[in-house]
């Protein structure tokens, strides 16, 4: 049984909060932390000092490796809840659902995802006991996880395949660079500059992001 934290390792992301909660779970549970950040060494020191077992760090991986990692765990944990930007919405819960995995998120985050929030395991921000219970629930084959499995086909039709989505995300920086170059050279503008790359982004990434391009 494994839990996954994916993203920047920093204090605002709630990684230390997650490690504290994870230390209260059974010894047969693993926490996989994928990413890098200024808080990584601090977290490793905390784990060593408190003899917390089964926490493994992996450096940032290429986008096309993300689906494979998400599919290998039981649930994806997004412990952050204090946003500097009110309209901020992490794409990781959507990525988890696209892979058929349960996201564990705070109530503050879940309210930003509309109908998808019914697949989330939630907890009240700052409530450590509730957070631990949410992690325990996500590790079981609960009614919620069974519902996610039942609806996975319809969700894939709505959100698209994650492998295509990742490909679109990977292509997006190249698209932005191309559009900047075109803007600086209007005389070179051709319709294919927009139609070819943006068609792929629009087909799946636009849907999965709720239109927030």
PDB file of C-alpha atoms in Angstrom:
ATOM      1  CA  UNK A   1       0.000   0.000   0.000  1.00  0.00           C
ATOM      2  CA  UNK A   2       1.518   3.287  -1.118  1.00  0.00           C
ATOM      3  CA  UNK A   3       0.680   6.987  -0.960  1.00  0.00           C
ATOM      4  CA  UNK A   4       2.118   9.543  -3.363  1.00  0.00           C
ATOM      5  CA  UNK A   5       3.120  13.184  -2.964  1.00  0.00           C
ATOM      6  CA  UNK A   6       3.909  14.740  -6.330  1.00  0.00           C
ATOM      7  CA  UNK A   7       5.334  18.219  -6.870  1.00  0.00           C
ATOM      8  CA  UNK A   8       7.541  20.872  -5.351  1.00  0.00           C
ATOM      9  CA  UNK A   9       8.888  19.990  -1.907  1.00  0.00           C
ATOM     10  CA  UNK A  10       8.268  23.172   0.052  1.00  0.00           C
ATOM     11  CA  UNK A  11       6.628  24.148   3.323  1.00  0.00           C
ATOM     12  CA  UNK A  12       3.569  25.797   1.696  1.00  0.00           C
ATOM     13  CA  UNK A  13       2.866  22.535  -0.154  1.00  0.00           C
ATOM     14  CA  UNK A  14       2.237  20.814   3.184  1.00  0.00           C
ATOM     15  CA  UNK A  15       4.864  18.080   2.834  1.00  0.00           C
ATOM     16  CA  UNK A  16       5.913  18.241   6.500  1.00  0.00           C
ATOM     17  CA  UNK A  17       2.261  18.086   7.533  1.00  0.00           C
ATOM     18  CA  UNK A  18       1.942  14.928   5.424  1.00  0.00           C
ATOM     19  CA  UNK A  19       5.059  13.307   6.898  1.00  0.00           C
ATOM     20  CA  UNK A  20       3.757  13.917  10.425  1.00  0.00           C
ATOM     21  CA  UNK A  21       0.437  12.274   9.562  1.00  0.00           C
ATOM     22  CA  UNK A  22       2.097   9.397   7.702  1.00  0.00           C
ATOM     23  CA  UNK A  23       4.195   8.543  10.775  1.00  0.00           C
ATOM     24  CA  UNK A  24       0.931   7.508  12.489  1.00  0.00           C
ATOM     25  CA  UNK A  25       0.014   4.893   9.860  1.00  0.00           C
ATOM     26  CA  UNK A  26       0.784   1.182   9.876  1.00  0.00           C
ATOM     27  CA  UNK A  27       4.302  -0.002   9.065  1.00  0.00           C
ATOM     28  CA  UNK A  28       3.116  -1.738   5.879  1.00  0.00           C
ATOM     29  CA  UNK A  29       2.367   1.630   4.233  1.00  0.00           C
ATOM     30  CA  UNK A  30       4.831   3.479   1.989  1.00  0.00           C
ATOM     31  CA  UNK A  31       5.033   7.177   1.203  1.00  0.00           C
ATOM     32  CA  UNK A  32       6.582   8.064  -2.143  1.00  0.00           C
ATOM     33  CA  UNK A  33       7.684  11.694  -2.525  1.00  0.00           C
ATOM     34  CA  UNK A  34       8.403  12.662  -6.134  1.00  0.00           C
ATOM     35  CA  UNK A  35       9.935  16.070  -6.756  1.00  0.00           C
ATOM     36  CA  UNK A  36      12.559  18.513  -5.552  1.00  0.00           C
ATOM     37  CA  UNK A  37      12.653  21.738  -3.608  1.00  0.00           C
ATOM     38  CA  UNK A  38      14.331  23.792  -0.933  1.00  0.00           C
ATOM     39  CA  UNK A  39      12.551  21.867   1.832  1.00  0.00           C
ATOM     40  CA  UNK A  40      13.760  18.409   0.809  1.00  0.00           C
ATOM     41  CA  UNK A  41      16.833  18.272   3.082  1.00  0.00           C
ATOM     42  CA  UNK A  42      14.787  19.494   6.041  1.00  0.00           C
ATOM     43  CA  UNK A  43      12.241  16.717   5.468  1.00  0.00           C
ATOM     44  CA  UNK A  44      14.922  14.056   5.177  1.00  0.00           C
ATOM     45  CA  UNK A  45      16.517  15.248   8.432  1.00  0.00           C
ATOM     46  CA  UNK A  46      13.130  15.134  10.167  1.00  0.00           C
ATOM     47  CA  UNK A  47      12.544  11.576   8.941  1.00  0.00           C
ATOM     48  CA  UNK A  48      15.964  10.425  10.125  1.00  0.00           C
ATOM     49  CA  UNK A  49      15.678  12.190  13.481  1.00  0.00           C
ATOM     50  CA  UNK A  50      12.268  10.668  14.245  1.00  0.00           C
ATOM     51  CA  UNK A  51      13.089   7.272  12.725  1.00  0.00           C
ATOM     52  CA  UNK A  52      10.121   7.430  10.338  1.00  0.00           C
ATOM     53  CA  UNK A  53      10.257   4.411   8.059  1.00  0.00           C
ATOM     54  CA  UNK A  54       9.079   3.751   4.508  1.00  0.00           C
ATOM     55  CA  UNK A  55       9.398   7.284   3.137  1.00  0.00           C
ATOM     56  CA  UNK A  56      11.200   7.360  -0.197  1.00  0.00           C
ATOM     57  CA  UNK A  57      12.292  10.394  -2.207  1.00  0.00           C
ATOM     58  CA  UNK A  58      12.579  10.398  -6.002  1.00  0.00           C
ATOM     59  CA  UNK A  59      13.881  13.345  -8.006  1.00  0.00           C
ATOM     60  CA  UNK A  60      11.608  15.134 -10.443  1.00  0.00           C
ATOM     61  CA  UNK A  61      10.642  12.820 -13.306  1.00  0.00           C
ATOM     62  CA  UNK A  62       9.815  13.600 -16.963  1.00  0.00           C
ATOM     63  CA  UNK A  63       6.092  14.255 -17.627  1.00  0.00           C
ATOM     64  CA  UNK A  64       5.638  10.983 -19.513  1.00  0.00           C
ATOM     65  CA  UNK A  65       6.677   9.033 -16.395  1.00  0.00           C
ATOM     66  CA  UNK A  66       3.985  10.580 -14.199  1.00  0.00           C
ATOM     67  CA  UNK A  67       1.055   8.315 -15.269  1.00  0.00           C
ATOM     68  CA  UNK A  68       3.079   5.188 -14.534  1.00  0.00           C
ATOM     69  CA  UNK A  69       3.965   6.432 -11.039  1.00  0.00           C
ATOM     70  CA  UNK A  70       0.401   7.465 -10.178  1.00  0.00           C
ATOM     71  CA  UNK A  71      -0.971   4.112 -11.332  1.00  0.00           C
ATOM     72  CA  UNK A  72       1.486   2.293  -9.057  1.00  0.00           C
ATOM     73  CA  UNK A  73       0.073   3.774  -5.807  1.00  0.00           C
ATOM     74  CA  UNK A  74      -3.170   3.551  -3.884  1.00  0.00           C
ATOM     75  CA  UNK A  75      -3.839   7.267  -3.524  1.00  0.00           C
ATOM     76  CA  UNK A  76      -2.366  10.686  -4.324  1.00  0.00           C
ATOM     77  CA  UNK A  77      -2.119  13.170  -1.455  1.00  0.00           C
ATOM     78  CA  UNK A  78      -2.344  16.934  -1.944  1.00  0.00           C
ATOM     79  CA  UNK A  79      -1.832  18.321   1.588  1.00  0.00           C
ATOM     80  CA  UNK A  80      -1.563  22.042   0.785  1.00  0.00           C
ATOM     81  CA  UNK A  81      -4.440  24.304   1.734  1.00  0.00           C
ATOM     82  CA  UNK A  82      -3.174  27.865   2.269  1.00  0.00           C
ATOM     83  CA  UNK A  83      -3.021  29.515  -1.152  1.00  0.00           C
ATOM     84  CA  UNK A  84      -1.476  32.906  -1.818  1.00  0.00           C
ATOM     85  CA  UNK A  85      -3.660  33.160  -4.932  1.00  0.00           C
ATOM     86  CA  UNK A  86      -7.393  32.503  -4.220  1.00  0.00           C
ATOM     87  CA  UNK A  87      -8.148  31.110  -7.686  1.00  0.00           C
ATOM     88  CA  UNK A  88      -5.251  28.643  -7.536  1.00  0.00           C
ATOM     89  CA  UNK A  89      -6.244  25.106  -8.503  1.00  0.00           C
ATOM     90  CA  UNK A  90      -3.744  22.250  -8.584  1.00  0.00           C
ATOM     91  CA  UNK A  91      -4.057  19.919 -11.567  1.00  0.00           C
ATOM     92  CA  UNK A  92      -2.777  16.918  -9.572  1.00  0.00           C
ATOM     93  CA  UNK A  93      -6.222  15.783  -8.287  1.00  0.00           C
ATOM     94  CA  UNK A  94      -7.453  15.660 -11.879  1.00  0.00           C
ATOM     95  CA  UNK A  95      -4.356  13.697 -12.905  1.00  0.00           C
ATOM     96  CA  UNK A  96      -5.031  11.185 -10.119  1.00  0.00           C
ATOM     97  CA  UNK A  97      -8.627  10.678 -11.251  1.00  0.00           C
ATOM     98  CA  UNK A  98      -7.517  10.290 -14.874  1.00  0.00           C
ATOM     99  CA  UNK A  99      -5.368   7.388 -13.676  1.00  0.00           C
ATOM    100  CA  UNK A 100      -8.179   5.886 -11.616  1.00  0.00           C
ATOM    101  CA  UNK A 101      -6.645   6.781  -8.259  1.00  0.00           C
ATOM    102  CA  UNK A 102      -8.182   8.519  -5.250  1.00  0.00           C
ATOM    103  CA  UNK A 103      -6.988  12.060  -4.448  1.00  0.00           C
ATOM    104  CA  UNK A 104      -6.727  13.020  -0.753  1.00  0.00           C
ATOM    105  CA  UNK A 105      -7.302  16.756  -0.510  1.00  0.00           C
ATOM    106  CA  UNK A 106      -8.376  19.447   1.924  1.00  0.00           C
ATOM    107  CA  UNK A 107     -11.941  20.753   1.905  1.00  0.00           C
ATOM    108  CA  UNK A 108     -10.558  24.071   0.665  1.00  0.00           C
ATOM    109  CA  UNK A 109      -9.218  22.409  -2.484  1.00  0.00           C
ATOM    110  CA  UNK A 110     -12.139  20.060  -3.146  1.00  0.00           C
ATOM    111  CA  UNK A 111     -14.570  22.949  -3.528  1.00  0.00           C
ATOM    112  CA  UNK A 112     -12.690  24.086  -6.658  1.00  0.00           C
ATOM    113  CA  UNK A 113     -13.348  20.945  -8.742  1.00  0.00           C
ATOM    114  CA  UNK A 114     -17.098  20.827  -9.159  1.00  0.00           C
ATOM    115  CA  UNK A 115     -18.551  17.354  -9.782  1.00  0.00           C
ATOM    116  CA  UNK A 116     -15.098  15.705  -9.613  1.00  0.00           C
ATOM    117  CA  UNK A 117     -14.948  16.437  -5.876  1.00  0.00           C
ATOM    118  CA  UNK A 118     -17.257  13.498  -5.170  1.00  0.00           C
ATOM    119  CA  UNK A 119     -14.273  11.204  -5.860  1.00  0.00           C
ATOM    120  CA  UNK A 120     -12.051  12.936  -3.288  1.00  0.00           C
ATOM    121  CA  UNK A 121     -11.252  11.873   0.254  1.00  0.00           C
ATOM    122  CA  UNK A 122     -11.272  15.160   2.156  1.00  0.00           C
ATOM    123  CA  UNK A 123     -10.142  16.540   5.490  1.00  0.00           C
ATOM    124  CA  UNK A 124     -10.452  19.841   7.333  1.00  0.00           C
ATOM    125  CA  UNK A 125      -7.326  22.017   6.940  1.00  0.00           C
ATOM    126  CA  UNK A 126      -5.114  21.870  10.013  1.00  0.00           C
ATOM    127  CA  UNK A 127      -6.986  18.949  11.590  1.00  0.00           C
ATOM    128  CA  UNK A 128      -4.253  16.322  11.930  1.00  0.00           C
ATOM    129  CA  UNK A 129      -6.531  13.611  13.341  1.00  0.00           C
ATOM    130  CA  UNK A 130      -8.945  14.035  10.437  1.00  0.00           C
ATOM    131  CA  UNK A 131      -6.052  14.036   7.982  1.00  0.00           C
ATOM    132  CA  UNK A 132      -4.766  10.710   9.347  1.00  0.00           C
ATOM    133  CA  UNK A 133      -8.272   9.231   9.038  1.00  0.00           C
ATOM    134  CA  UNK A 134      -8.468  10.458   5.433  1.00  0.00           C
ATOM    135  CA  UNK A 135      -5.156   8.768   4.606  1.00  0.00           C
ATOM    136  CA  UNK A 136      -6.337   5.515   6.211  1.00  0.00           C
ATOM    137  CA  UNK A 137      -9.597   5.666   4.278  1.00  0.00           C
ATOM    138  CA  UNK A 138      -7.793   6.208   0.967  1.00  0.00           C
ATOM    139  CA  UNK A 139      -5.745   3.049   1.506  1.00  0.00           C
ATOM    140  CA  UNK A 140      -8.844   0.862   1.740  1.00  0.00           C
ATOM    141  CA  UNK A 141     -11.084  -0.379  -1.055  1.00  0.00           C
ATOM    142  CA  UNK A 142     -13.886   1.828   0.157  1.00  0.00           C
ATOM    143  CA  UNK A 143     -17.151   2.622  -1.601  1.00  0.00           C
ATOM    144  CA  UNK A 144     -15.513   5.793  -2.871  1.00  0.00           C
ATOM    145  CA  UNK A 145     -12.641   4.000  -4.579  1.00  0.00           C
ATOM    146  CA  UNK A 146     -15.057   1.427  -6.018  1.00  0.00           C
ATOM    147  CA  UNK A 147     -17.200   4.244  -7.402  1.00  0.00           C
ATOM    148  CA  UNK A 148     -14.131   5.743  -9.055  1.00  0.00           C
ATOM    149  CA  UNK A 149     -13.338   2.390 -10.686  1.00  0.00           C
ATOM    150  CA  UNK A 150     -16.924   2.020 -11.907  1.00  0.00           C
ATOM    151  CA  UNK A 151     -16.947   5.504 -13.430  1.00  0.00           C
ATOM    152  CA  UNK A 152     -13.421   5.374 -14.836  1.00  0.00           C
ATOM    153  CA  UNK A 153     -14.546   4.782 -18.440  1.00  0.00           C
ATOM    154  CA  UNK A 154     -16.954   7.724 -18.431  1.00  0.00           C
ATOM    155  CA  UNK A 155     -14.336   9.896 -16.718  1.00  0.00           C
ATOM    156  CA  UNK A 156     -11.778   9.025 -19.390  1.00  0.00           C
ATOM    157  CA  UNK A 157     -14.287  10.025 -22.050  1.00  0.00           C
ATOM    158  CA  UNK A 158     -14.820  13.343 -20.273  1.00  0.00           C
ATOM    159  CA  UNK A 159     -11.235  14.146 -19.283  1.00  0.00           C
ATOM    160  CA  UNK A 160      -9.283  12.314 -21.983  1.00  0.00           C
ATOM    161  CA  UNK A 161      -6.457   9.824 -21.644  1.00  0.00           C
ATOM    162  CA  UNK A 162      -3.696  10.860 -19.273  1.00  0.00           C
ATOM    163  CA  UNK A 163      -0.946   9.848 -21.703  1.00  0.00           C
ATOM    164  CA  UNK A 164      -2.321  12.269 -24.316  1.00  0.00           C
ATOM    165  CA  UNK A 165      -2.819  14.908 -21.617  1.00  0.00           C
ATOM    166  CA  UNK A 166       0.825  14.603 -20.530  1.00  0.00           C
ATOM    167  CA  UNK A 167       1.929  14.881 -24.140  1.00  0.00           C
ATOM    168  CA  UNK A 168      -0.095  18.081 -24.455  1.00  0.00           C
ATOM    169  CA  UNK A 169       1.403  19.524 -21.260  1.00  0.00           C
ATOM    170  CA  UNK A 170       4.876  18.681 -22.522  1.00  0.00           C
ATOM    171  CA  UNK A 171       4.145  20.408 -25.850  1.00  0.00           C
ATOM    172  CA  UNK A 172       2.648  23.527 -24.273  1.00  0.00           C
ATOM    173  CA  UNK A 173       5.961  25.370 -23.566  1.00  0.00           C
ATOM    174  CA  UNK A 174       6.966  24.876 -27.197  1.00  0.00           C
ATOM    175  CA  UNK A 175       3.589  26.253 -28.280  1.00  0.00           C
ATOM    176  CA  UNK A 176       3.995  29.355 -26.099  1.00  0.00           C
ATOM    177  CA  UNK A 177       7.510  29.922 -27.458  1.00  0.00           C
ATOM    178  CA  UNK A 178       6.219  29.590 -31.015  1.00  0.00           C
ATOM    179  CA  UNK A 179       3.391  32.051 -30.384  1.00  0.00           C
ATOM    180  CA  UNK A 180       5.799  34.587 -28.887  1.00  0.00           C
ATOM    181  CA  UNK A 181       8.003  34.337 -31.966  1.00  0.00           C
ATOM    182  CA  UNK A 182       4.976  34.771 -34.223  1.00  0.00           C
ATOM    183  CA  UNK A 183       3.819  37.810 -32.239  1.00  0.00           C
ATOM    184  CA  UNK A 184       7.234  39.396 -32.697  1.00  0.00           C
ATOM    185  CA  UNK A 185       7.123  38.695 -36.418  1.00  0.00           C
ATOM    186  CA  UNK A 186       3.493  39.292 -37.548  1.00  0.00           C
ATOM    187  CA  UNK A 187       4.439  39.079 -41.203  1.00  0.00           C
ATOM    188  CA  UNK A 188       5.320  35.394 -40.637  1.00  0.00           C
ATOM    189  CA  UNK A 189       1.905  34.513 -39.146  1.00  0.00           C
ATOM    190  CA  UNK A 190       0.285  31.417 -40.643  1.00  0.00           C
ATOM    191  CA  UNK A 191      -2.867  29.663 -39.489  1.00  0.00           C
ATOM    192  CA  UNK A 192      -1.018  26.361 -39.038  1.00  0.00           C
ATOM    193  CA  UNK A 193       0.975  27.942 -36.213  1.00  0.00           C
ATOM    194  CA  UNK A 194      -2.226  27.823 -34.165  1.00  0.00           C
ATOM    195  CA  UNK A 195      -4.193  24.927 -35.601  1.00  0.00           C
ATOM    196  CA  UNK A 196      -1.619  22.134 -35.467  1.00  0.00           C
ATOM    197  CA  UNK A 197      -0.276  22.349 -31.878  1.00  0.00           C
ATOM    198  CA  UNK A 198      -3.282  23.966 -30.252  1.00  0.00           C
ATOM    199  CA  UNK A 199      -5.633  21.290 -31.544  1.00  0.00           C
ATOM    200  CA  UNK A 200      -3.866  18.695 -29.386  1.00  0.00           C
ATOM    201  CA  UNK A 201      -3.819  20.919 -26.334  1.00  0.00           C
ATOM    202  CA  UNK A 202      -7.465  21.845 -26.750  1.00  0.00           C
ATOM    203  CA  UNK A 203      -8.637  18.274 -27.184  1.00  0.00           C
ATOM    204  CA  UNK A 204      -7.677  16.971 -23.748  1.00  0.00           C
ATOM    205  CA  UNK A 205      -5.702  19.429 -21.644  1.00  0.00           C
ATOM    206  CA  UNK A 206      -8.299  22.176 -22.018  1.00  0.00           C
ATOM    207  CA  UNK A 207     -11.043  19.809 -20.823  1.00  0.00           C
ATOM    208  CA  UNK A 208      -9.076  18.418 -17.908  1.00  0.00           C
ATOM    209  CA  UNK A 209      -8.070  21.894 -16.720  1.00  0.00           C
ATOM    210  CA  UNK A 210     -11.667  23.072 -16.687  1.00  0.00           C
ATOM    211  CA  UNK A 211     -10.859  25.538 -19.437  1.00  0.00           C
ATOM    212  CA  UNK A 212      -8.260  27.291 -17.314  1.00  0.00           C
ATOM    213  CA  UNK A 213      -5.606  27.842 -19.997  1.00  0.00           C
TER     214      UNK A 213
END
